[in-house]
């Protein structure tokens, strides 16, 4: 079920939160409730995938326990390989088979494989846990803790990618009274995230889709429409994904937990490296700690570092989707990061405004690769953006883009809002109550859009 | 120092109070006339989306006869169709797919087991060659309104669209708004234009004038073997579910000759198949205006290639009424495949 659906907001969430807070302050009881609720939440999408989640949790925990008893690091390698194999089987089998057979000139009929929701997120979490175990940075947790950690529904489908040592130690809080301020601010953050998703991201979606749909039909959109689509998508993606993270953090707050921040006004970045420190921060952190540094990081000279950066970003692209457009998108960002590093290493500087504009321009253009169904569609949109095909600026569309842009650039993040002083007033509580009703009324039409990152 | 438990209570209780107030308002106004326990008020169709407005009319026992179709039959005024005391509802919906028409027909039949007359507009919707014709248009189609259970509708009424329509209903009660459609579903959309914009009509028709010149009147041909029209099979299902005592008119509306000439081959086959399918069904008359005639050649008779004027609608209403009364339609404009002739 979607966070932005009435079934979730009016039934599932009140029920789970209500029971949770009615239970005596027992860590075990509350933990079991959360795990059970998470399984219901996940099974609601498609019960066929529930066994996969349960088996993956069980298998990883057994491997971790076996490793802790035997100390054989091969077990960790097997565990990591198992996770990658499952992820690869579901997500990349078609892509690689098509690529390999294509090179051999063999026509390939795609297998009918449905991607389990959130698989990229929960496999990454479990890989990071196994690797930390081998590094001596983790211990074997009780199974109930581990299962609750991986399946914790606020972050299960689309992150943030929470580390074991960020969440599991917090389970100790369940044995005491949950902090009322944490619950209240969590509720506020959840409502703000909902509003951002429903009133911004979903409203921008048709403006973004317009140009890409024309490209998908094999035509060239007009230049104005192509830019409208690229800009609207840049904002839609940010609002959509960051709103999910806001809601995840807010929901965690309702149970007394803190989740890591995932976005920090990324479109304010004045370099591409800074962009990645602000965008999907938990993924950047994962890639740094489990790909970039293990590959050698910046220890091998400039050329080697550039190769490692490029490899990391190509994998980042591939993680987002099994398609050449995603790989190209990752590669483009990798190259940009390399250029950025060389520029910085050379001691060169440019005015902050120019750096910001250049960074934002690159990010927006690269999102075209990210959004398009394939390279051909992306090429058509890019061609339209950088040619003179005219077109009329739709005032309403551009008003949305300008307002959204100002909000993304100048406004505080929802997390800052929720933790600000203004929110503590009674009037704010009533206004947020009204906002909750408005957003529930809007999602009641049942035409809400899924979160973009669900596909990854 | 904030009292956070009280803060949370304030937030949730204000949301609850506002939410309950909104819900009660929607249920009392009952904008789609599907709340089983709403107070009896003088309601009328208020939603601009016909797919939401018409199920209530289809359930209304006030009517015993039905017009189904798309915008090409919307201008048929129910008041002019019956040759006797029958009471028609016109539930033709803009761009209605075959599936959507079948759904509204199901509701009507469920509540009118003794349906007297049924008129179905046979246009491109039923002559779709797609193997799996699309079920819906871009317009929302509330499946939940089309089942037998009104109580499950309550789950879908807490939304901003229902609230908007509830406010419209209130305005209607206060005399500040007209119903979107008459209580029998009819609405003369041509009356929305102040006057007929001749230049505009000609401009809309002009691109099509370059199409193949119109030849002789279109003769129904049998479809080539293997060239099926899946929607016609759905039509056969619909007819089979219509009470055996219902008199049925299949109406091929007079679309503009530019349209006819473009689609001649397709419709010729479709007509042939249609006549094959209804052959021997003594409930059915086929009234065909879909050929080049004085009527379809004159741009004066059209708003655009698909939509004739109210004057033409009057003529068709007269013909339908005559056919239902056992008399012949205007011979210069219509072909009539009566119950005996279709055999």
PDB file of C-alpha atoms in Angstrom, chain A residues 6 10 177 180-185 187-188 191 199 420 422-426 428-434 436-438 440-445 447, chain B residues 1-8 10-12 14-20 22-23 26 137-141 155-164:
ATOM      1  CA  UNK A   6      -6.389   6.299   2.289  1.00  0.00           C
ATOM      2  CA  UNK A  10      -6.815   5.998   7.637  1.00  0.00           C
ATOM      3  CA  UNK A 177       7.953   5.238  27.127  1.00  0.00           C
ATOM      4  CA  UNK A 180       6.195  12.362  22.867  1.00  0.00           C
ATOM      5  CA  UNK A 181       8.104  15.083  21.021  1.00  0.00           C
ATOM      6  CA  UNK A 182       9.602  12.498  18.687  1.00  0.00           C
ATOM      7  CA  UNK A 183       6.093  11.184  17.926  1.00  0.00           C
ATOM      8  CA  UNK A 184       4.635  14.657  17.382  1.00  0.00           C
ATOM      9  CA  UNK A 185       7.440  15.832  15.129  1.00  0.00           C
ATOM     10  CA  UNK A 187       3.636  13.097  12.606  1.00  0.00           C
ATOM     11  CA  UNK A 188       4.371  16.608  11.359  1.00  0.00           C
ATOM     12  CA  UNK A 191       2.125  15.163   6.888  1.00  0.00           C
ATOM     13  CA  UNK A 199       0.501  18.641  -4.140  1.00  0.00           C
ATOM     14  CA  UNK A 420      11.668  24.074  13.784  1.00  0.00           C
ATOM     15  CA  UNK A 422       7.228  27.365  14.646  1.00  0.00           C
ATOM     16  CA  UNK A 423       5.749  23.914  14.508  1.00  0.00           C
ATOM     17  CA  UNK A 424       5.321  23.749  18.285  1.00  0.00           C
ATOM     18  CA  UNK A 425       2.421  26.218  18.330  1.00  0.00           C
ATOM     19  CA  UNK A 426      -1.177  25.148  18.725  1.00  0.00           C
ATOM     20  CA  UNK A 428       0.377  25.027  13.613  1.00  0.00           C
ATOM     21  CA  UNK A 429      -1.122  21.806  14.954  1.00  0.00           C
ATOM     22  CA  UNK A 430      -4.580  22.844  13.749  1.00  0.00           C
ATOM     23  CA  UNK A 431      -3.201  23.949  10.360  1.00  0.00           C
ATOM     24  CA  UNK A 432      -1.427  20.615   9.988  1.00  0.00           C
ATOM     25  CA  UNK A 433      -4.645  18.808  10.922  1.00  0.00           C
ATOM     26  CA  UNK A 434      -6.367  20.693   8.115  1.00  0.00           C
ATOM     27  CA  UNK A 436      -3.856  16.199   6.627  1.00  0.00           C
ATOM     28  CA  UNK A 437      -7.551  16.285   5.750  1.00  0.00           C
ATOM     29  CA  UNK A 438      -6.855  18.063   2.454  1.00  0.00           C
ATOM     30  CA  UNK A 440      -6.424  12.610   2.439  1.00  0.00           C
ATOM     31  CA  UNK A 441      -9.230  14.101   0.352  1.00  0.00           C
ATOM     32  CA  UNK A 442      -6.895  14.446  -2.596  1.00  0.00           C
ATOM     33  CA  UNK A 443      -5.548  10.914  -2.432  1.00  0.00           C
ATOM     34  CA  UNK A 444      -9.122   9.662  -2.017  1.00  0.00           C
ATOM     35  CA  UNK A 445      -9.660   9.908  -5.740  1.00  0.00           C
ATOM     36  CA  UNK A 447      -5.501   8.385  -8.913  1.00  0.00           C
TER      37      UNK A 447
ATOM     38  CA  UNK B   1       7.833  24.342  26.869  1.00  0.00           C
ATOM     39  CA  UNK B   2       5.473  22.510  24.552  1.00  0.00           C
ATOM     40  CA  UNK B   3       3.156  19.872  25.890  1.00  0.00           C
ATOM     41  CA  UNK B   4       3.767  17.411  23.065  1.00  0.00           C
ATOM     42  CA  UNK B   5       1.091  14.848  23.917  1.00  0.00           C
ATOM     43  CA  UNK B   6      -1.451  17.674  23.901  1.00  0.00           C
ATOM     44  CA  UNK B   7       0.019  18.981  20.660  1.00  0.00           C
ATOM     45  CA  UNK B   8      -0.478  15.597  18.992  1.00  0.00           C
ATOM     46  CA  UNK B  10      -4.786  18.868  19.022  1.00  0.00           C
ATOM     47  CA  UNK B  11      -3.467  17.957  15.576  1.00  0.00           C
ATOM     48  CA  UNK B  12      -5.317  14.668  15.372  1.00  0.00           C
ATOM     49  CA  UNK B  14      -8.653  18.943  14.541  1.00  0.00           C
ATOM     50  CA  UNK B  15      -8.067  16.598  11.595  1.00  0.00           C
ATOM     51  CA  UNK B  16     -10.798  14.291  12.878  1.00  0.00           C
ATOM     52  CA  UNK B  17     -13.315  17.089  13.428  1.00  0.00           C
ATOM     53  CA  UNK B  18     -12.661  18.658  10.022  1.00  0.00           C
ATOM     54  CA  UNK B  19     -12.621  15.260   8.319  1.00  0.00           C
ATOM     55  CA  UNK B  20     -15.864  14.092   9.903  1.00  0.00           C
ATOM     56  CA  UNK B  22     -16.495  17.091   5.449  1.00  0.00           C
ATOM     57  CA  UNK B  23     -17.654  13.487   5.296  1.00  0.00           C
ATOM     58  CA  UNK B  26     -20.706  14.888   1.410  1.00  0.00           C
ATOM     59  CA  UNK B 137     -10.966   6.672 -21.735  1.00  0.00           C
ATOM     60  CA  UNK B 138      -8.782   9.185 -19.931  1.00  0.00           C
ATOM     61  CA  UNK B 139     -11.879  10.044 -17.896  1.00  0.00           C
ATOM     62  CA  UNK B 140     -12.231   8.403 -14.511  1.00  0.00           C
ATOM     63  CA  UNK B 141     -14.689   5.512 -14.539  1.00  0.00           C
ATOM     64  CA  UNK B 155     -15.563   3.895   0.763  1.00  0.00           C
ATOM     65  CA  UNK B 156     -14.949   6.064  -2.286  1.00  0.00           C
ATOM     66  CA  UNK B 157     -16.762   9.242  -1.349  1.00  0.00           C
ATOM     67  CA  UNK B 158     -14.194  10.860   0.906  1.00  0.00           C
ATOM     68  CA  UNK B 159     -12.280  12.803  -1.710  1.00  0.00           C
ATOM     69  CA  UNK B 160     -11.970  16.323  -3.027  1.00  0.00           C
ATOM     70  CA  UNK B 161     -13.935  15.625  -6.207  1.00  0.00           C
ATOM     71  CA  UNK B 162     -16.913  14.384  -4.213  1.00  0.00           C
ATOM     72  CA  UNK B 163     -16.552  17.422  -1.964  1.00  0.00           C
ATOM     73  CA  UNK B 164     -16.525  19.723  -4.986  1.00  0.00           C
TER      74      UNK B 164
END
